[in-house]
Amino acid sequence: MAAADAEPLPPLASMEVLIDDPDATAAAADAGADAGAADARGGDGLAALDGSGEGYLNTDTQLAPEPEPPQDEWVKFLNVDDILKRKTVQNPYITACKLLGVVPVARFTECMATASEIRLKSYGLGPKGAQAIAFVLEGNNTLTSLDLSDNLIESGGAFIGRSLQINHALVSLDLANNRLGLQAGTELAEMLGFNSCLRSLNLS
């Protein structure tokens, strides 16, 4: 075919450029997107990085905050403080020990609600430890035998005596070797006038 008969080439702007290289394709797409965004802004929101005017920074663009990851329902409504609070309220012995500043006796904690007999001989309870146990005895109706001998209860025996004015389940109580003293002895003696269930009381 003669050169005069050849069809004219289309304008460069209307030609479709095919690029086989994927990286080059992506780069070209990014460049086109950046150019479109610049046209849409019309030059607004640009500030020179330095006096040369060579580099520009879009000061109006703000990064959107990342969305928080979804939480499972049990995590959303889990409140550790509430759980501990409910546990304390449900266990009067733990509550009493916390108020008095003493360490709870694990054996008494585990058995007080269901056991009919508890032996705490030589556990080093002291006056405040006995006071915490007395707090529980006021509302306990399952325990029938309690051994608190050799615990240096001393004045704490007075609280035991007062609690037994209310308790009507305990049948046997051993308070031997506790240096109870006058105050504790007085409260225990007065308790006998109110408590008709206690059958055995060791104060030796």
mmCIF file with all atom_site columns, C-alpha atoms in Angstrom:
data_model
loop_
_atom_site.group_PDB
_atom_site.id
_atom_site.type_symbol
_atom_site.label_atom_id
_atom_site.label_alt_id
_atom_site.label_comp_id
_atom_site.label_asym_id
_atom_site.label_entity_id
_atom_site.label_seq_id
_atom_site.pdbx_PDB_ins_code
_atom_site.Cartn_x
_atom_site.Cartn_y
_atom_site.Cartn_z
_atom_site.occupancy
_atom_site.B_iso_or_equiv
_atom_site.pdbx_formal_charge
_atom_site.auth_seq_id
_atom_site.auth_comp_id
_atom_site.auth_asym_id
_atom_site.auth_atom_id
_atom_site.pdbx_PDB_model_num
ATOM 1   C CA . MET A 1 1   ? 0.000   0.000   0.000   1.00 0.00 ? 1   MET A CA 1
ATOM 2   C CA . ALA A 1 2   ? 1.335   3.428   -0.876  1.00 0.00 ? 2   ALA A CA 1
ATOM 3   C CA . ALA A 1 3   ? 2.211   5.832   1.847   1.00 0.00 ? 3   ALA A CA 1
ATOM 4   C CA . ALA A 1 4   ? -0.395  8.279   0.543   1.00 0.00 ? 4   ALA A CA 1
ATOM 5   C CA . ASP A 1 5   ? -3.139  5.693   0.992   1.00 0.00 ? 5   ASP A CA 1
ATOM 6   C CA . ALA A 1 6   ? -2.251  4.921   4.670   1.00 0.00 ? 6   ALA A CA 1
ATOM 7   C CA . GLU A 1 7   ? -4.870  5.792   7.266   1.00 0.00 ? 7   GLU A CA 1
ATOM 8   C CA . PRO A 1 8   ? -3.875  8.704   9.512   1.00 0.00 ? 8   PRO A CA 1
ATOM 9   C CA . LEU A 1 9   ? -2.923  7.849   13.092  1.00 0.00 ? 9   LEU A CA 1
ATOM 10  C CA . PRO A 1 10  ? -5.425  8.853   15.791  1.00 0.00 ? 10  PRO A CA 1
ATOM 11  C CA . PRO A 1 11  ? -4.494  11.678  18.141  1.00 0.00 ? 11  PRO A CA 1
ATOM 12  C CA . LEU A 1 12  ? -2.183  10.669  21.011  1.00 0.00 ? 12  LEU A CA 1
ATOM 13  C CA . ALA A 1 13  ? -4.778  11.614  23.635  1.00 0.00 ? 13  ALA A CA 1
ATOM 14  C CA . SER A 1 14  ? -7.324  9.136   22.236  1.00 0.00 ? 14  SER A CA 1
ATOM 15  C CA . MET A 1 15  ? -4.900  6.224   22.040  1.00 0.00 ? 15  MET A CA 1
ATOM 16  C CA . GLU A 1 16  ? -5.163  3.409   24.568  1.00 0.00 ? 16  GLU A CA 1
ATOM 17  C CA . VAL A 1 17  ? -1.790  2.478   25.953  1.00 0.00 ? 17  VAL A CA 1
ATOM 18  C CA . LEU A 1 18  ? -1.376  -1.178  26.855  1.00 0.00 ? 18  LEU A CA 1
ATOM 19  C CA . ILE A 1 19  ? 1.213   -1.982  29.466  1.00 0.00 ? 19  ILE A CA 1
ATOM 20  C CA . ASP A 1 20  ? 2.024   -5.563  30.282  1.00 0.00 ? 20  ASP A CA 1
ATOM 21  C CA . ASP A 1 21  ? 3.977   -4.792  33.448  1.00 0.00 ? 21  ASP A CA 1
ATOM 22  C CA . PRO A 1 22  ? 1.587   -4.965  36.491  1.00 0.00 ? 22  PRO A CA 1
ATOM 23  C CA . ASP A 1 23  ? 3.772   -2.693  38.617  1.00 0.00 ? 23  ASP A CA 1
ATOM 24  C CA . ALA A 1 24  ? 3.830   -0.079  35.907  1.00 0.00 ? 24  ALA A CA 1
ATOM 25  C CA . THR A 1 25  ? 0.039   -0.355  35.570  1.00 0.00 ? 25  THR A CA 1
ATOM 26  C CA . ALA A 1 26  ? -0.463  0.228   39.294  1.00 0.00 ? 26  ALA A CA 1
ATOM 27  C CA . ALA A 1 27  ? 1.908   3.185   39.273  1.00 0.00 ? 27  ALA A CA 1
ATOM 28  C CA . ALA A 1 28  ? 0.069   4.724   36.356  1.00 0.00 ? 28  ALA A CA 1
ATOM 29  C CA . ALA A 1 29  ? -3.280  4.275   38.124  1.00 0.00 ? 29  ALA A CA 1
ATOM 30  C CA . ASP A 1 30  ? -1.970  5.890   41.306  1.00 0.00 ? 30  ASP A CA 1
ATOM 31  C CA . ALA A 1 31  ? -0.596  8.816   39.347  1.00 0.00 ? 31  ALA A CA 1
ATOM 32  C CA . GLY A 1 32  ? -3.943  9.322   37.642  1.00 0.00 ? 32  GLY A CA 1
ATOM 33  C CA . ALA A 1 33  ? -5.778  9.222   40.968  1.00 0.00 ? 33  ALA A CA 1
ATOM 34  C CA . ASP A 1 34  ? -3.429  11.774  42.492  1.00 0.00 ? 34  ASP A CA 1
ATOM 35  C CA . ALA A 1 35  ? -3.892  14.074  39.516  1.00 0.00 ? 35  ALA A CA 1
ATOM 36  C CA . GLY A 1 36  ? -7.686  13.815  39.748  1.00 0.00 ? 36  GLY A CA 1
ATOM 37  C CA . ALA A 1 37  ? -7.617  14.597  43.456  1.00 0.00 ? 37  ALA A CA 1
ATOM 38  C CA . ALA A 1 38  ? -5.426  17.633  42.813  1.00 0.00 ? 38  ALA A CA 1
ATOM 39  C CA . ASP A 1 39  ? -7.843  18.922  40.173  1.00 0.00 ? 39  ASP A CA 1
ATOM 40  C CA . ALA A 1 40  ? -10.804 18.436  42.480  1.00 0.00 ? 40  ALA A CA 1
ATOM 41  C CA . ARG A 1 41  ? -9.109  20.429  45.252  1.00 0.00 ? 41  ARG A CA 1
ATOM 42  C CA . GLY A 1 42  ? -8.257  23.201  42.819  1.00 0.00 ? 42  GLY A CA 1
ATOM 43  C CA . GLY A 1 43  ? -5.056  23.858  44.700  1.00 0.00 ? 43  GLY A CA 1
ATOM 44  C CA . ASP A 1 44  ? -6.826  24.572  48.024  1.00 0.00 ? 44  ASP A CA 1
ATOM 45  C CA . GLY A 1 45  ? -5.530  23.098  51.219  1.00 0.00 ? 45  GLY A CA 1
ATOM 46  C CA . LEU A 1 46  ? -1.926  22.924  50.046  1.00 0.00 ? 46  LEU A CA 1
ATOM 47  C CA . ALA A 1 47  ? 0.932   24.394  52.018  1.00 0.00 ? 47  ALA A CA 1
ATOM 48  C CA . ALA A 1 48  ? 4.536   24.521  50.936  1.00 0.00 ? 48  ALA A CA 1
ATOM 49  C CA . LEU A 1 49  ? 6.872   22.389  52.991  1.00 0.00 ? 49  LEU A CA 1
ATOM 50  C CA . ASP A 1 50  ? 9.592   24.940  52.496  1.00 0.00 ? 50  ASP A CA 1
ATOM 51  C CA . GLY A 1 51  ? 10.181  28.240  50.778  1.00 0.00 ? 51  GLY A CA 1
ATOM 52  C CA . SER A 1 52  ? 11.259  26.589  47.527  1.00 0.00 ? 52  SER A CA 1
ATOM 53  C CA . GLY A 1 53  ? 7.711   25.544  46.651  1.00 0.00 ? 53  GLY A CA 1
ATOM 54  C CA . GLU A 1 54  ? 8.992   22.172  45.436  1.00 0.00 ? 54  GLU A CA 1
ATOM 55  C CA . GLY A 1 55  ? 7.142   19.996  47.924  1.00 0.00 ? 55  GLY A CA 1
ATOM 56  C CA . TYR A 1 56  ? 3.563   20.350  49.114  1.00 0.00 ? 56  TYR A CA 1
ATOM 57  C CA . LEU A 1 57  ? 1.583   18.890  51.980  1.00 0.00 ? 57  LEU A CA 1
ATOM 58  C CA . ASN A 1 58  ? -2.195  18.670  52.179  1.00 0.00 ? 58  ASN A CA 1
ATOM 59  C CA . THR A 1 59  ? -2.898  20.228  55.571  1.00 0.00 ? 59  THR A CA 1
ATOM 60  C CA . ASP A 1 60  ? -6.697  19.816  55.329  1.00 0.00 ? 60  ASP A CA 1
ATOM 61  C CA . THR A 1 61  ? -6.683  16.050  55.044  1.00 0.00 ? 61  THR A CA 1
ATOM 62  C CA . GLN A 1 62  ? -7.246  14.246  58.390  1.00 0.00 ? 62  GLN A CA 1
ATOM 63  C CA . LEU A 1 63  ? -6.819  10.551  58.903  1.00 0.00 ? 63  LEU A CA 1
ATOM 64  C CA . ALA A 1 64  ? -10.023 8.808   59.943  1.00 0.00 ? 64  ALA A CA 1
ATOM 65  C CA . PRO A 1 65  ? -9.765  6.951   63.288  1.00 0.00 ? 65  PRO A CA 1
ATOM 66  C CA . GLU A 1 66  ? -9.434  3.210   63.013  1.00 0.00 ? 66  GLU A CA 1
ATOM 67  C CA . PRO A 1 67  ? -12.640 1.383   63.987  1.00 0.00 ? 67  PRO A CA 1
ATOM 68  C CA . GLU A 1 68  ? -12.548 -0.462  67.286  1.00 0.00 ? 68  GLU A CA 1
ATOM 69  C CA . PRO A 1 69  ? -12.479 -4.249  66.987  1.00 0.00 ? 69  PRO A CA 1
ATOM 70  C CA . PRO A 1 70  ? -15.820 -5.894  67.774  1.00 0.00 ? 70  PRO A CA 1
ATOM 71  C CA . GLN A 1 71  ? -16.182 -7.261  71.275  1.00 0.00 ? 71  GLN A CA 1
ATOM 72  C CA . ASP A 1 72  ? -17.910 -10.442 72.247  1.00 0.00 ? 72  ASP A CA 1
ATOM 73  C CA . GLU A 1 73  ? -20.988 -10.041 74.419  1.00 0.00 ? 73  GLU A CA 1
ATOM 74  C CA . TRP A 1 74  ? -19.382 -11.726 77.429  1.00 0.00 ? 74  TRP A CA 1
ATOM 75  C CA . VAL A 1 75  ? -16.405 -9.377  77.296  1.00 0.00 ? 75  VAL A CA 1
ATOM 76  C CA . LYS A 1 76  ? -18.610 -6.310  76.885  1.00 0.00 ? 76  LYS A CA 1
ATOM 77  C CA . PHE A 1 77  ? -20.618 -7.009  80.009  1.00 0.00 ? 77  PHE A CA 1
ATOM 78  C CA . LEU A 1 78  ? -17.796 -8.485  82.115  1.00 0.00 ? 78  LEU A CA 1
ATOM 79  C CA . ASN A 1 79  ? -17.075 -6.334  85.145  1.00 0.00 ? 79  ASN A CA 1
ATOM 80  C CA . VAL A 1 80  ? -14.482 -7.848  87.447  1.00 0.00 ? 80  VAL A CA 1
ATOM 81  C CA . ASP A 1 81  ? -15.171 -5.372  90.249  1.00 0.00 ? 81  ASP A CA 1
ATOM 82  C CA . ASP A 1 82  ? -18.860 -6.308  90.292  1.00 0.00 ? 82  ASP A CA 1
ATOM 83  C CA . ILE A 1 83  ? -18.020 -10.007 90.421  1.00 0.00 ? 83  ILE A CA 1
ATOM 84  C CA . LEU A 1 84  ? -15.686 -9.553  93.385  1.00 0.00 ? 84  LEU A CA 1
ATOM 85  C CA . LYS A 1 85  ? -18.249 -7.364  95.116  1.00 0.00 ? 85  LYS A CA 1
ATOM 86  C CA . ARG A 1 86  ? -20.987 -9.986  94.722  1.00 0.00 ? 86  ARG A CA 1
ATOM 87  C CA . LYS A 1 87  ? -18.633 -12.683 96.010  1.00 0.00 ? 87  LYS A CA 1
ATOM 88  C CA . THR A 1 88  ? -17.860 -10.616 99.108  1.00 0.00 ? 88  THR A CA 1
ATOM 89  C CA . VAL A 1 89  ? -21.528 -9.919  99.823  1.00 0.00 ? 89  VAL A CA 1
ATOM 90  C CA . GLN A 1 90  ? -22.404 -13.602 99.458  1.00 0.00 ? 90  GLN A CA 1
ATOM 91  C CA . ASN A 1 91  ? -19.676 -14.606 101.942 1.00 0.00 ? 91  ASN A CA 1
ATOM 92  C CA . PRO A 1 92  ? -20.135 -12.835 105.282 1.00 0.00 ? 92  PRO A CA 1
ATOM 93  C CA . TYR A 1 93  ? -16.920 -14.322 106.675 1.00 0.00 ? 93  TYR A CA 1
ATOM 94  C CA . ILE A 1 94  ? -14.817 -12.752 103.898 1.00 0.00 ? 94  ILE A CA 1
ATOM 95  C CA . THR A 1 95  ? -16.604 -9.462  104.508 1.00 0.00 ? 95  THR A CA 1
ATOM 96  C CA . ALA A 1 96  ? -15.867 -9.558  108.243 1.00 0.00 ? 96  ALA A CA 1
ATOM 97  C CA . CYS A 1 97  ? -12.204 -10.459 107.712 1.00 0.00 ? 97  CYS A CA 1
ATOM 98  C CA . LYS A 1 98  ? -11.804 -7.597  105.277 1.00 0.00 ? 98  LYS A CA 1
ATOM 99  C CA . LEU A 1 99  ? -13.324 -5.101  107.693 1.00 0.00 ? 99  LEU A CA 1
ATOM 100 C CA . LEU A 1 100 ? -11.193 -6.357  110.593 1.00 0.00 ? 100 LEU A CA 1
ATOM 101 C CA . GLY A 1 101 ? -7.979  -6.622  108.580 1.00 0.00 ? 101 GLY A CA 1
ATOM 102 C CA . VAL A 1 102 ? -7.353  -10.317 109.191 1.00 0.00 ? 102 VAL A CA 1
ATOM 103 C CA . VAL A 1 103 ? -6.552  -13.186 106.828 1.00 0.00 ? 103 VAL A CA 1
ATOM 104 C CA . PRO A 1 104 ? -9.504  -15.577 106.341 1.00 0.00 ? 104 PRO A CA 1
ATOM 105 C CA . VAL A 1 105 ? -9.059  -19.204 107.333 1.00 0.00 ? 105 VAL A CA 1
ATOM 106 C CA . ALA A 1 106 ? -9.529  -21.230 104.159 1.00 0.00 ? 106 ALA A CA 1
ATOM 107 C CA . ARG A 1 107 ? -10.973 -24.235 105.985 1.00 0.00 ? 107 ARG A CA 1
ATOM 108 C CA . PHE A 1 108 ? -13.676 -22.172 107.648 1.00 0.00 ? 108 PHE A CA 1
ATOM 109 C CA . THR A 1 109 ? -14.472 -20.375 104.380 1.00 0.00 ? 109 THR A CA 1
ATOM 110 C CA . GLU A 1 110 ? -14.979 -23.663 102.553 1.00 0.00 ? 110 GLU A CA 1
ATOM 111 C CA . CYS A 1 111 ? -17.009 -25.436 105.229 1.00 0.00 ? 111 CYS A CA 1
ATOM 112 C CA . MET A 1 112 ? -19.057 -22.820 107.065 1.00 0.00 ? 112 MET A CA 1
ATOM 113 C CA . ALA A 1 113 ? -22.089 -22.897 104.768 1.00 0.00 ? 113 ALA A CA 1
ATOM 114 C CA . THR A 1 114 ? -22.610 -26.663 104.619 1.00 0.00 ? 114 THR A CA 1
ATOM 115 C CA . ALA A 1 115 ? -20.607 -28.448 107.319 1.00 0.00 ? 115 ALA A CA 1
ATOM 116 C CA . SER A 1 116 ? -22.167 -29.410 110.626 1.00 0.00 ? 116 SER A CA 1
ATOM 117 C CA . GLU A 1 117 ? -18.792 -29.709 112.394 1.00 0.00 ? 117 GLU A CA 1
ATOM 118 C CA . ILE A 1 118 ? -15.662 -27.572 112.054 1.00 0.00 ? 118 ILE A CA 1
ATOM 119 C CA . ARG A 1 119 ? -12.415 -28.042 113.977 1.00 0.00 ? 119 ARG A CA 1
ATOM 120 C CA . LEU A 1 120 ? -10.052 -25.050 114.020 1.00 0.00 ? 120 LEU A CA 1
ATOM 121 C CA . LYS A 1 121 ? -7.803  -25.988 116.919 1.00 0.00 ? 121 LYS A CA 1
ATOM 122 C CA . SER A 1 122 ? -4.488  -24.084 117.015 1.00 0.00 ? 122 SER A CA 1
ATOM 123 C CA . TYR A 1 123 ? -5.103  -21.926 113.945 1.00 0.00 ? 123 TYR A CA 1
ATOM 124 C CA . GLY A 1 124 ? -3.798  -18.743 115.577 1.00 0.00 ? 124 GLY A CA 1
ATOM 125 C CA . LEU A 1 125 ? -7.084  -16.872 115.163 1.00 0.00 ? 125 LEU A CA 1
ATOM 126 C CA . GLY A 1 126 ? -6.504  -14.229 117.833 1.00 0.00 ? 126 GLY A CA 1
ATOM 127 C CA . PRO A 1 127 ? -9.201  -11.799 119.038 1.00 0.00 ? 127 PRO A CA 1
ATOM 128 C CA . LYS A 1 128 ? -10.073 -10.382 115.607 1.00 0.00 ? 128 LYS A CA 1
ATOM 129 C CA . GLY A 1 129 ? -10.170 -13.807 113.979 1.00 0.00 ? 129 GLY A CA 1
ATOM 130 C CA . ALA A 1 130 ? -12.672 -14.920 116.607 1.00 0.00 ? 130 ALA A CA 1
ATOM 131 C CA . GLN A 1 131 ? -14.691 -11.751 116.039 1.00 0.00 ? 131 GLN A CA 1
ATOM 132 C CA . ALA A 1 132 ? -14.945 -12.566 112.312 1.00 0.00 ? 132 ALA A CA 1
ATOM 133 C CA . ILE A 1 133 ? -16.212 -16.065 113.103 1.00 0.00 ? 133 ILE A CA 1
ATOM 134 C CA . ALA A 1 134 ? -18.706 -14.622 115.585 1.00 0.00 ? 134 ALA A CA 1
ATOM 135 C CA . PHE A 1 135 ? -20.096 -12.449 112.803 1.00 0.00 ? 135 PHE A CA 1
ATOM 136 C CA . VAL A 1 136 ? -20.860 -15.593 110.798 1.00 0.00 ? 136 VAL A CA 1
ATOM 137 C CA . LEU A 1 137 ? -22.356 -17.509 113.728 1.00 0.00 ? 137 LEU A CA 1
ATOM 138 C CA . GLU A 1 138 ? -25.123 -14.931 114.090 1.00 0.00 ? 138 GLU A CA 1
ATOM 139 C CA . GLY A 1 139 ? -26.783 -16.081 110.877 1.00 0.00 ? 139 GLY A CA 1
ATOM 140 C CA . ASN A 1 140 ? -25.512 -19.659 110.532 1.00 0.00 ? 140 ASN A CA 1
ATOM 141 C CA . ASN A 1 141 ? -28.047 -22.441 110.968 1.00 0.00 ? 141 ASN A CA 1
ATOM 142 C CA . THR A 1 142 ? -26.062 -25.483 109.754 1.00 0.00 ? 142 THR A CA 1
ATOM 143 C CA . LEU A 1 143 ? -23.069 -25.629 112.091 1.00 0.00 ? 143 LEU A CA 1
ATOM 144 C CA . THR A 1 144 ? -23.693 -27.680 115.247 1.00 0.00 ? 144 THR A CA 1
ATOM 145 C CA . SER A 1 145 ? -20.160 -28.293 116.551 1.00 0.00 ? 145 SER A CA 1
ATOM 146 C CA . LEU A 1 146 ? -17.251 -25.816 116.585 1.00 0.00 ? 146 LEU A CA 1
ATOM 147 C CA . ASP A 1 147 ? -13.780 -26.306 118.052 1.00 0.00 ? 147 ASP A CA 1
ATOM 148 C CA . LEU A 1 148 ? -11.842 -23.037 118.533 1.00 0.00 ? 148 LEU A CA 1
ATOM 149 C CA . SER A 1 149 ? -9.515  -24.262 121.247 1.00 0.00 ? 149 SER A CA 1
ATOM 150 C CA . ASP A 1 150 ? -5.917  -23.035 121.600 1.00 0.00 ? 150 ASP A CA 1
ATOM 151 C CA . ASN A 1 151 ? -6.255  -19.905 119.437 1.00 0.00 ? 151 ASN A CA 1
ATOM 152 C CA . LEU A 1 152 ? -5.430  -17.070 121.869 1.00 0.00 ? 152 LEU A CA 1
ATOM 153 C CA . ILE A 1 153 ? -8.903  -15.641 121.340 1.00 0.00 ? 153 ILE A CA 1
ATOM 154 C CA . GLU A 1 154 ? -8.802  -13.629 124.598 1.00 0.00 ? 154 GLU A CA 1
ATOM 155 C CA . SER A 1 155 ? -11.273 -10.700 124.370 1.00 0.00 ? 155 SER A CA 1
ATOM 156 C CA . GLY A 1 156 ? -12.621 -12.088 121.081 1.00 0.00 ? 156 GLY A CA 1
ATOM 157 C CA . GLY A 1 157 ? -14.558 -14.589 123.169 1.00 0.00 ? 157 GLY A CA 1
ATOM 158 C CA . ALA A 1 158 ? -16.949 -11.777 124.100 1.00 0.00 ? 158 ALA A CA 1
ATOM 159 C CA . PHE A 1 159 ? -18.078 -11.543 120.484 1.00 0.00 ? 159 PHE A CA 1
ATOM 160 C CA . ILE A 1 160 ? -18.577 -15.307 120.387 1.00 0.00 ? 160 ILE A CA 1
ATOM 161 C CA . GLY A 1 161 ? -20.807 -15.030 123.457 1.00 0.00 ? 161 GLY A CA 1
ATOM 162 C CA . ARG A 1 162 ? -22.902 -12.245 121.928 1.00 0.00 ? 162 ARG A CA 1
ATOM 163 C CA . SER A 1 163 ? -23.349 -14.092 118.644 1.00 0.00 ? 163 SER A CA 1
ATOM 164 C CA . LEU A 1 164 ? -24.621 -17.178 120.436 1.00 0.00 ? 164 LEU A CA 1
ATOM 165 C CA . GLN A 1 165 ? -27.461 -15.135 121.924 1.00 0.00 ? 165 GLN A CA 1
ATOM 166 C CA . ILE A 1 166 ? -28.814 -15.117 118.367 1.00 0.00 ? 166 ILE A CA 1
ATOM 167 C CA . ASN A 1 167 ? -27.534 -18.441 117.050 1.00 0.00 ? 167 ASN A CA 1
ATOM 168 C CA . HIS A 1 168 ? -29.853 -21.369 117.756 1.00 0.00 ? 168 HIS A CA 1
ATOM 169 C CA . ALA A 1 169 ? -28.074 -24.135 115.866 1.00 0.00 ? 169 ALA A CA 1
ATOM 170 C CA . LEU A 1 170 ? -24.739 -24.655 117.645 1.00 0.00 ? 170 LEU A CA 1
ATOM 171 C CA . VAL A 1 171 ? -24.817 -27.523 120.147 1.00 0.00 ? 171 VAL A CA 1
ATOM 172 C CA . SER A 1 172 ? -21.125 -27.911 121.063 1.00 0.00 ? 172 SER A CA 1
ATOM 173 C CA . LEU A 1 173 ? -18.467 -25.187 121.466 1.00 0.00 ? 173 LEU A CA 1
ATOM 174 C CA . ASP A 1 174 ? -14.858 -25.694 122.593 1.00 0.00 ? 174 ASP A CA 1
ATOM 175 C CA . LEU A 1 175 ? -13.042 -22.520 123.713 1.00 0.00 ? 175 LEU A CA 1
ATOM 176 C CA . ALA A 1 176 ? -10.369 -24.165 125.867 1.00 0.00 ? 176 ALA A CA 1
ATOM 177 C CA . ASN A 1 177 ? -6.898  -22.602 126.236 1.00 0.00 ? 177 ASN A CA 1
ATOM 178 C CA . ASN A 1 178 ? -7.837  -19.187 124.888 1.00 0.00 ? 178 ASN A CA 1
ATOM 179 C CA . ARG A 1 179 ? -7.142  -16.844 127.849 1.00 0.00 ? 179 ARG A CA 1
ATOM 180 C CA . LEU A 1 180 ? -10.665 -15.519 127.602 1.00 0.00 ? 180 LEU A CA 1
ATOM 181 C CA . GLY A 1 181 ? -10.565 -13.072 130.511 1.00 0.00 ? 181 GLY A CA 1
ATOM 182 C CA . LEU A 1 182 ? -13.332 -11.362 132.455 1.00 0.00 ? 182 LEU A CA 1
ATOM 183 C CA . GLN A 1 183 ? -15.155 -9.649  129.589 1.00 0.00 ? 183 GLN A CA 1
ATOM 184 C CA . ALA A 1 184 ? -15.405 -12.800 127.483 1.00 0.00 ? 184 ALA A CA 1
ATOM 185 C CA . GLY A 1 185 ? -16.486 -14.852 130.510 1.00 0.00 ? 185 GLY A CA 1
ATOM 186 C CA . THR A 1 186 ? -19.214 -12.334 131.326 1.00 0.00 ? 186 THR A CA 1
ATOM 187 C CA . GLU A 1 187 ? -20.633 -12.339 127.798 1.00 0.00 ? 187 GLU A CA 1
ATOM 188 C CA . LEU A 1 188 ? -20.596 -16.145 127.639 1.00 0.00 ? 188 LEU A CA 1
ATOM 189 C CA . ALA A 1 189 ? -22.359 -16.400 130.986 1.00 0.00 ? 189 ALA A CA 1
ATOM 190 C CA . GLU A 1 190 ? -25.073 -13.985 129.840 1.00 0.00 ? 190 GLU A CA 1
ATOM 191 C CA . MET A 1 191 ? -25.437 -15.940 126.618 1.00 0.00 ? 191 MET A CA 1
ATOM 192 C CA . LEU A 1 192 ? -26.549 -19.004 128.537 1.00 0.00 ? 192 LEU A CA 1
ATOM 193 C CA . GLY A 1 193 ? -29.660 -17.130 129.609 1.00 0.00 ? 193 GLY A CA 1
ATOM 194 C CA . PHE A 1 194 ? -30.737 -16.688 125.964 1.00 0.00 ? 194 PHE A CA 1
ATOM 195 C CA . ASN A 1 195 ? -29.444 -19.815 124.233 1.00 0.00 ? 195 ASN A CA 1
ATOM 196 C CA . SER A 1 196 ? -31.326 -23.033 124.870 1.00 0.00 ? 196 SER A CA 1
ATOM 197 C CA . CYS A 1 197 ? -29.622 -25.089 122.153 1.00 0.00 ? 197 CYS A CA 1
ATOM 198 C CA . LEU A 1 198 ? -26.012 -25.190 123.387 1.00 0.00 ? 198 LEU A CA 1
ATOM 199 C CA . ARG A 1 199 ? -25.359 -28.423 125.284 1.00 0.00 ? 199 ARG A CA 1
ATOM 200 C CA . SER A 1 200 ? -21.555 -28.463 125.607 1.00 0.00 ? 200 SER A CA 1
ATOM 201 C CA . LEU A 1 201 ? -19.314 -25.470 126.410 1.00 0.00 ? 201 LEU A CA 1
ATOM 202 C CA . ASN A 1 202 ? -15.633 -25.964 127.240 1.00 0.00 ? 202 ASN A CA 1
ATOM 203 C CA . LEU A 1 203 ? -13.941 -22.942 128.847 1.00 0.00 ? 203 LEU A CA 1
ATOM 204 C CA . SER A 1 204 ? -11.044 -24.730 130.553 1.00 0.00 ? 204 SER A CA 1
#
